[in-house]
PDB file of C-alpha atoms in Angstrom:
ATOM      1  CA  MET H   1      25.512  29.474  68.460  1.00  0.00           C
ATOM      2  CA  SER H   2      28.821  28.621  66.894  1.00  0.00           C
ATOM      3  CA  GLU H   3      29.307  25.595  64.685  1.00  0.00           C
ATOM      4  CA  THR H   4      31.353  23.856  67.379  1.00  0.00           C
ATOM      5  CA  ALA H   5      28.664  24.320  70.013  1.00  0.00           C
ATOM      6  CA  PHE H   6      25.994  23.078  67.585  1.00  0.00           C
ATOM      7  CA  ALA H   7      28.005  19.972  66.784  1.00  0.00           C
ATOM      8  CA  GLN H   8      28.514  19.200  70.478  1.00  0.00           C
ATOM      9  CA  THR H   9      24.795  19.605  71.185  1.00  0.00           C
ATOM     10  CA  PHE H  10      23.875  17.358  68.241  1.00  0.00           C
ATOM     11  CA  LEU H  11      26.334  14.651  69.276  1.00  0.00           C
ATOM     12  CA  GLY H  12      25.038  14.833  72.841  1.00  0.00           C
ATOM     13  CA  SER H  13      21.486  14.198  71.630  1.00  0.00           C
ATOM     14  CA  LEU H  14      22.667  11.166  69.691  1.00  0.00           C
ATOM     15  CA  GLN H  15      24.290   9.602  72.767  1.00  0.00           C
ATOM     16  CA  SER H  16      20.899   9.104  74.380  1.00  0.00           C
ATOM     17  CA  ARG H  17      19.752   6.928  71.475  1.00  0.00           C
ATOM     18  CA  PRO H  18      20.665   3.257  71.008  1.00  0.00           C
ATOM     19  CA  LEU H  19      23.483   2.520  68.608  1.00  0.00           C
ATOM     20  CA  ARG H  20      21.443  -0.147  66.809  1.00  0.00           C
ATOM     21  CA  LEU H  21      17.769  -0.432  66.039  1.00  0.00           C
ATOM     22  CA  SER H  22      15.953  -3.544  67.146  1.00  0.00           C
ATOM     23  CA  ALA H  23      14.462  -5.912  64.594  1.00  0.00           C
ATOM     24  CA  ASP H  24      10.926  -4.936  65.614  1.00  0.00           C
ATOM     25  CA  HIS H  25      11.586  -1.196  65.578  1.00  0.00           C
ATOM     26  CA  VAL H  26       8.640   0.783  64.218  1.00  0.00           C
ATOM     27  CA  GLU H  27       8.456   4.506  63.647  1.00  0.00           C
ATOM     28  CA  ASP H  28       5.245   6.333  64.400  1.00  0.00           C
ATOM     29  CA  PRO H  29       3.800   7.559  61.088  1.00  0.00           C
ATOM     30  CA  LYS H  30       2.383  10.567  62.877  1.00  0.00           C
ATOM     31  CA  THR H  31       5.884  11.874  63.402  1.00  0.00           C
ATOM     32  CA  PHE H  32       6.571  11.926  59.629  1.00  0.00           C
ATOM     33  CA  PRO H  33       6.334  15.299  57.892  1.00  0.00           C
ATOM     34  CA  ALA H  34       3.086  15.825  56.022  1.00  0.00           C
ATOM     35  CA  ARG H  35       3.258  15.314  52.254  1.00  0.00           C
ATOM     36  CA  PRO H  36       0.659  16.305  49.683  1.00  0.00           C
ATOM     37  CA  PRO H  37      -0.796  13.371  47.707  1.00  0.00           C
ATOM     38  CA  TYR H  38       0.699  12.818  44.245  1.00  0.00           C
ATOM     39  CA  ILE H  39      -1.960  12.889  41.546  1.00  0.00           C
ATOM     40  CA  ILE H  40      -1.132  11.407  38.159  1.00  0.00           C
ATOM     41  CA  PRO H  41      -1.982  13.892  35.389  1.00  0.00           C
ATOM     42  CA  ARG H  42      -4.704  12.954  32.950  1.00  0.00           C
ATOM     43  CA  MET H  43      -3.762  11.594  29.552  1.00  0.00           C
ATOM     44  CA  PRO H  44      -4.305  14.036  26.675  1.00  0.00           C
ATOM     45  CA  LYS H  45      -6.159  11.306  24.781  1.00  0.00           C
ATOM     46  CA  ALA H  46      -8.183   8.604  26.441  1.00  0.00           C
ATOM     47  CA  MET H  47      -7.112   5.065  25.700  1.00  0.00           C
ATOM     48  CA  SER H  48      -9.483   3.286  23.368  1.00  0.00           C
ATOM     49  CA  LYS H  49     -10.836  -0.091  24.268  1.00  0.00           C
ATOM     50  CA  PRO H  50      -9.603  -2.953  22.082  1.00  0.00           C
ATOM     51  CA  THR H  51     -12.144  -4.001  19.509  1.00  0.00           C
ATOM     52  CA  HIS H  52     -12.353  -7.518  18.183  1.00  0.00           C
ATOM     53  CA  LEU H  53     -13.460  -7.425  14.551  1.00  0.00           C
ATOM     54  CA  ALA H  54     -14.626 -10.401  12.594  1.00  0.00           C
ATOM     55  CA  PRO H  55     -12.369 -11.515   9.717  1.00  0.00           C
ATOM     56  CA  GLY H  56     -12.971  -9.389   6.639  1.00  0.00           C
ATOM     57  CA  SER H  57     -14.680  -6.575   8.585  1.00  0.00           C
ATOM     58  CA  GLU H  58     -11.616  -4.408   9.248  1.00  0.00           C
ATOM     59  CA  ARG H  59     -12.014  -0.693   8.691  1.00  0.00           C
ATOM     60  CA  SER H  60     -11.125   0.753   5.326  1.00  0.00           C
ATOM     61  CA  VAL H  61      -9.351   4.045   4.750  1.00  0.00           C
ATOM     62  CA  THR H  62      -9.754   6.878   2.263  1.00  0.00           C
ATOM     63  CA  VAL H  63      -6.422   7.983   0.792  1.00  0.00           C
ATOM     64  CA  SER H  64      -6.096  11.507  -0.623  1.00  0.00           C
ATOM     65  CA  LEU H  65      -3.139  12.449  -2.810  1.00  0.00           C
ATOM     66  CA  LYS H  66      -2.389  16.029  -3.780  1.00  0.00           C
ATOM     67  CA  SER H  67       0.363  17.883  -5.566  1.00  0.00           C
ATOM     68  CA  LEU H  68       0.374  21.657  -5.852  1.00  0.00           C
ATOM     69  CA  ARG H  69       3.380  21.668  -8.152  1.00  0.00           C
ATOM     70  CA  ASN H  70       3.698  20.667 -11.782  1.00  0.00           C
ATOM     71  CA  PRO H  71       1.894  18.444 -12.589  1.00  0.00           C
ATOM     72  CA  PRO H  72      -1.037  19.348 -10.290  1.00  0.00           C
ATOM     73  CA  LEU H  73      -2.791  16.283  -8.885  1.00  0.00           C
ATOM     74  CA  SER H  74      -5.836  15.601  -6.759  1.00  0.00           C
ATOM     75  CA  ILE H  75      -6.650  11.901  -6.438  1.00  0.00           C
ATOM     76  CA  LYS H  76      -8.831  10.109  -3.905  1.00  0.00           C
ATOM     77  CA  LEU H  77      -8.652   6.352  -3.351  1.00  0.00           C
ATOM     78  CA  THR H  78     -11.548   4.986  -1.329  1.00  0.00           C
ATOM     79  CA  SER H  79     -11.986   1.731   0.595  1.00  0.00           C
ATOM     80  CA  GLN H  80      -8.279   0.980   0.965  1.00  0.00           C
ATOM     81  CA  PRO H  81      -7.450  -1.820   3.462  1.00  0.00           C
ATOM     82  CA  LEU H  82      -5.014  -1.163   6.290  1.00  0.00           C
ATOM     83  CA  ASP H  83      -2.395  -3.492   4.804  1.00  0.00           C
ATOM     84  CA  THR H  84      -2.144  -1.407   1.616  1.00  0.00           C
ATOM     85  CA  SER H  85       1.499  -0.491   1.078  1.00  0.00           C
ATOM     86  CA  VAL H  86       2.839   2.824  -0.157  1.00  0.00           C
ATOM     87  CA  LEU H  87       4.059   1.011  -3.270  1.00  0.00           C
ATOM     88  CA  ASP H  88       0.486  -0.136  -4.002  1.00  0.00           C
ATOM     89  CA  ILE H  89      -0.710   3.461  -3.719  1.00  0.00           C
ATOM     90  CA  LYS H  90       1.996   4.588  -6.149  1.00  0.00           C
ATOM     91  CA  SER H  91       0.900   1.903  -8.608  1.00  0.00           C
ATOM     92  CA  ASN H  92      -2.693   3.188  -8.446  1.00  0.00           C
ATOM     93  CA  VAL H  93      -1.473   6.717  -9.112  1.00  0.00           C
ATOM     94  CA  GLN H  94       0.566   5.478 -12.077  1.00  0.00           C
ATOM     95  CA  LYS H  95      -2.525   3.851 -13.608  1.00  0.00           C
ATOM     96  CA  GLN H  96      -4.407   7.149 -13.454  1.00  0.00           C
ATOM     97  CA  THR H  97      -1.641   9.613 -14.343  1.00  0.00           C
ATOM     98  CA  ARG H  98       1.077   7.583 -16.183  1.00  0.00           C
ATOM     99  CA  ILE H  99       3.665   8.942 -13.697  1.00  0.00           C
ATOM    100  CA  PRO H 100       6.372   6.254 -13.304  1.00  0.00           C
ATOM    101  CA  VAL H 101       6.623   4.777  -9.817  1.00  0.00           C
ATOM    102  CA  ALA H 102      10.388   5.376  -9.813  1.00  0.00           C
ATOM    103  CA  LYS H 103       9.809   9.119 -10.364  1.00  0.00           C
ATOM    104  CA  MET H 104       7.271   9.438  -7.552  1.00  0.00           C
ATOM    105  CA  LYS H 105       7.700  10.148  -3.837  1.00  0.00           C
ATOM    106  CA  LEU H 106       4.919  10.293  -1.263  1.00  0.00           C
ATOM    107  CA  LEU H 107       5.213  12.612   1.731  1.00  0.00           C
ATOM    108  CA  HIS H 108       3.207  12.344   4.953  1.00  0.00           C
ATOM    109  CA  ASN H 109       3.432  15.258   7.375  1.00  0.00           C
ATOM    110  CA  LYS H 110       6.155  16.699   5.108  1.00  0.00           C
ATOM    111  CA  LYS H 111       8.319  13.588   5.536  1.00  0.00           C
ATOM    112  CA  PRO H 112       9.050  11.019   2.788  1.00  0.00           C
ATOM    113  CA  VAL H 113       7.501   7.605   3.345  1.00  0.00           C
ATOM    114  CA  PRO H 114       9.322   4.425   2.184  1.00  0.00           C
ATOM    115  CA  ASP H 115       7.530   2.019  -0.153  1.00  0.00           C
ATOM    116  CA  SER H 116       7.568  -0.767   2.455  1.00  0.00           C
ATOM    117  CA  LYS H 117       5.309   1.138   4.866  1.00  0.00           C
ATOM    118  CA  ILE H 118       1.638   0.183   5.077  1.00  0.00           C
ATOM    119  CA  LEU H 119      -1.299   2.390   6.016  1.00  0.00           C
ATOM    120  CA  LYS H 120      -1.590   0.747   9.422  1.00  0.00           C
ATOM    121  CA  ASP H 121       1.888   2.059  10.317  1.00  0.00           C
ATOM    122  CA  LEU H 122       0.880   5.650   9.548  1.00  0.00           C
ATOM    123  CA  LEU H 123      -2.648   5.829  10.971  1.00  0.00           C
ATOM    124  CA  GLY H 124      -4.006   6.125  14.475  1.00  0.00           C
ATOM    125  CA  ASP H 125      -6.399   3.654  16.025  1.00  0.00           C
ATOM    126  CA  THR H 126      -9.494   5.576  14.920  1.00  0.00           C
ATOM    127  CA  ASP H 127      -8.337   7.411  11.769  1.00  0.00           C
ATOM    128  CA  LEU H 128     -10.422   6.772   8.664  1.00  0.00           C
ATOM    129  CA  SER H 129      -8.522   8.944   6.179  1.00  0.00           C
ATOM    130  CA  ILE H 130      -4.970   9.932   5.357  1.00  0.00           C
ATOM    131  CA  GLU H 131      -3.457  12.525   3.041  1.00  0.00           C
ATOM    132  CA  PHE H 132      -0.225  12.274   1.079  1.00  0.00           C
ATOM    133  CA  THR H 133       1.664  14.891  -0.870  1.00  0.00           C
ATOM    134  CA  VAL H 134       2.943  13.650  -4.223  1.00  0.00           C
ATOM    135  CA  MET H 135       6.371  14.827  -5.344  1.00  0.00           C
ATOM    136  CA  VAL H 136       7.288  14.031  -8.948  1.00  0.00           C
ATOM    137  CA  ILE H 137      11.017  13.974  -9.676  1.00  0.00           C
ATOM    138  CA  GLY H 138      11.511  15.902 -12.894  1.00  0.00           C
ATOM    139  CA  GLY H 139       8.033  17.431 -12.893  1.00  0.00           C
ATOM    140  CA  ALA H 140       5.695  17.018 -15.839  1.00  0.00           C
ATOM    141  CA  ALA H 141       8.649  16.097 -18.081  1.00  0.00           C
ATOM    142  CA  ALA H 142       8.876  12.753 -16.253  1.00  0.00           C
ATOM    143  CA  ILE H 143       5.470  11.673 -17.583  1.00  0.00           C
ATOM    144  CA  PRO H 144       5.857   9.651 -20.799  1.00  0.00           C
ATOM    145  CA  PRO H 145       3.690  10.756 -23.732  1.00  0.00           C
ATOM    146  CA  GLU H 146       0.438   8.928 -24.197  1.00  0.00           C
ATOM    147  CA  GLU H 147       0.720   6.201 -26.785  1.00  0.00           C
ATOM    148  CA  PRO H 148      -1.749   6.548 -29.665  1.00  0.00           C
ATOM    149  CA  GLU H 149      -4.334   3.830 -29.872  1.00  0.00           C
ATOM    150  CA  ALA H 150      -3.534   1.263 -32.502  1.00  0.00           C
ATOM    151  CA  ALA H 151      -5.978   1.226 -35.375  1.00  0.00           C
ATOM    152  CA  PRO H 152      -8.012  -1.984 -35.538  1.00  0.00           C
ATOM    153  CA  GLU H 153      -6.684  -4.440 -38.064  1.00  0.00           C
ATOM    154  CA  VAL H 154      -8.861  -4.627 -41.170  1.00  0.00           C
ATOM    155  CA  LEU H 155      -9.200  -8.205 -42.322  1.00  0.00           C
ATOM    156  CA  PRO H 156      -9.454  -8.842 -46.065  1.00  0.00           C
ATOM    157  CA  THR H 157     -12.815  -9.933 -47.408  1.00  0.00           C
ATOM    158  CA  GLY H 158     -14.172 -11.456 -50.611  1.00  0.00           C
ATOM    159  CA  LYS H 159     -11.633 -12.343 -53.259  1.00  0.00           C
ATOM    160  CA  GLU H 160      -8.806 -10.788 -51.253  1.00  0.00           C
ATOM    161  CA  ALA H 161      -9.457 -13.232 -48.413  1.00  0.00           C
ATOM    162  CA  LEU H 162      -9.112 -16.186 -50.796  1.00  0.00           C
ATOM    163  CA  GLU H 163      -5.637 -14.997 -51.728  1.00  0.00           C
ATOM    164  CA  THR H 164      -4.347 -15.132 -48.146  1.00  0.00           C
ATOM    165  CA  GLU H 165      -2.668 -18.115 -46.534  1.00  0.00           C
ATOM    166  CA  GLU H 166      -4.704 -17.606 -43.358  1.00  0.00           C
ATOM    167  CA  PHE H 167      -7.965 -18.409 -45.173  1.00  0.00           C
ATOM    168  CA  TRP H 168      -6.775 -21.795 -46.410  1.00  0.00           C
ATOM    169  CA  SER H 169      -5.253 -22.610 -43.013  1.00  0.00           C
ATOM    170  CA  ASP H 170      -8.583 -21.841 -41.362  1.00  0.00           C
ATOM    171  CA  LEU H 171     -10.386 -23.967 -43.942  1.00  0.00           C
ATOM    172  CA  LYS H 172      -8.055 -26.878 -43.282  1.00  0.00           C
ATOM    173  CA  GLY H 173      -8.599 -26.514 -39.538  1.00  0.00           C
ATOM    174  CA  PHE H 174     -12.380 -26.454 -40.003  1.00  0.00           C
ATOM    175  CA  LEU H 175     -12.334 -29.605 -42.147  1.00  0.00           C
ATOM    176  CA  MET H 176     -10.060 -31.362 -39.658  1.00  0.00           C
ATOM    177  CA  GLN H 177     -12.426 -30.500 -36.828  1.00  0.00           C
ATOM    178  CA  ARG H 178     -15.457 -31.843 -38.677  1.00  0.00           C
ATOM    179  CA  LEU H 179     -13.876 -34.912 -40.315  1.00  0.00           C
ATOM    180  CA  LYS H 180     -11.560 -35.918 -37.446  1.00  0.00           C
ATOM    181  CA  ASP H 181      -9.050 -36.969 -40.101  1.00  0.00           C
ATOM    182  CA  GLU H 182      -5.996 -34.824 -40.802  1.00  0.00           C
ATOM    183  CA  THR H 183      -5.089 -36.555 -44.087  1.00  0.00           C
ATOM    184  CA  GLN H 184      -8.585 -36.227 -45.526  1.00  0.00           C
ATOM    185  CA  ALA H 185      -8.837 -32.612 -44.396  1.00  0.00           C
ATOM    186  CA  GLU H 186      -5.521 -31.741 -46.052  1.00  0.00           C
ATOM    187  CA  GLU H 187      -6.546 -33.414 -49.324  1.00  0.00           C
ATOM    188  CA  LEU H 188      -9.895 -31.616 -49.464  1.00  0.00           C
ATOM    189  CA  SER H 189      -8.428 -28.217 -48.604  1.00  0.00           C
ATOM    190  CA  GLY H 190      -5.770 -28.735 -51.297  1.00  0.00           C
ATOM    191  CA  LEU H 191      -8.458 -29.752 -53.791  1.00  0.00           C
ATOM    192  CA  PHE H 192     -10.551 -26.678 -53.037  1.00  0.00           C
ATOM    193  CA  ARG H 193      -7.521 -24.425 -53.362  1.00  0.00           C
ATOM    194  CA  SER H 194      -6.293 -25.916 -56.632  1.00  0.00           C
ATOM    195  CA  SER H 195      -9.821 -25.744 -58.090  1.00  0.00           C
ATOM    196  CA  TRP H 196     -10.122 -22.084 -57.154  1.00  0.00           C
ATOM    197  CA  GLN H 197      -6.681 -21.275 -58.581  1.00  0.00           C
ATOM    198  CA  SER H 198      -7.595 -23.070 -61.835  1.00  0.00           C
ATOM    199  CA  SER H 199     -10.794 -21.079 -62.128  1.00  0.00           C
ATOM    200  CA  GLN H 200      -8.846 -17.863 -61.694  1.00  0.00           C
ATOM    201  CA  ALA H 201      -6.266 -18.855 -64.316  1.00  0.00           C
ATOM    202  CA  SER H 202      -8.863 -19.698 -67.008  1.00  0.00           C
ATOM    203  CA  PRO H 203      -9.991 -16.755 -69.220  1.00  0.00           C
TER     204      PRO H 203
END
């Protein structure tokens, strides 16, 4: 059949049909072509039901920090609340390692994490732990040397204590506290001091 003959046959079949459909026109569903039902695929992870926790009973997270480069690190922070920021974690690392916060970067899944992020932004709904990689800018050279502990101050005793101004100031304060009279306390402390100085000057 040529295209012209097909077109004439098709137009002839249309002439037998009304030009307009009535308002109550209904097609028979049985005349529709059969279609297979569409099934929604299953989710890879089932949705968890929302849990309503009492105030103060939110889950805590264990934070692991590791660095395979210089300096090597392996730190674990337990019982960290979900609102703990990355900056807070850096501060905890600084307390344990003396690494300055400005020289430290934390990576999660090989991507740097800004200081403003909190653990809740990085964790799933059921995760109880998270691991960071610590990158120290400048390596071990960025760690300041440990300051030596200051030796305890040795206070003078005996005759040496009597020659210090602090002793007589303490004596004046003690007398003022007991006598409740500043003038009387100053006179007595001066008398004690002059008497002691006179005894030291005499042969």
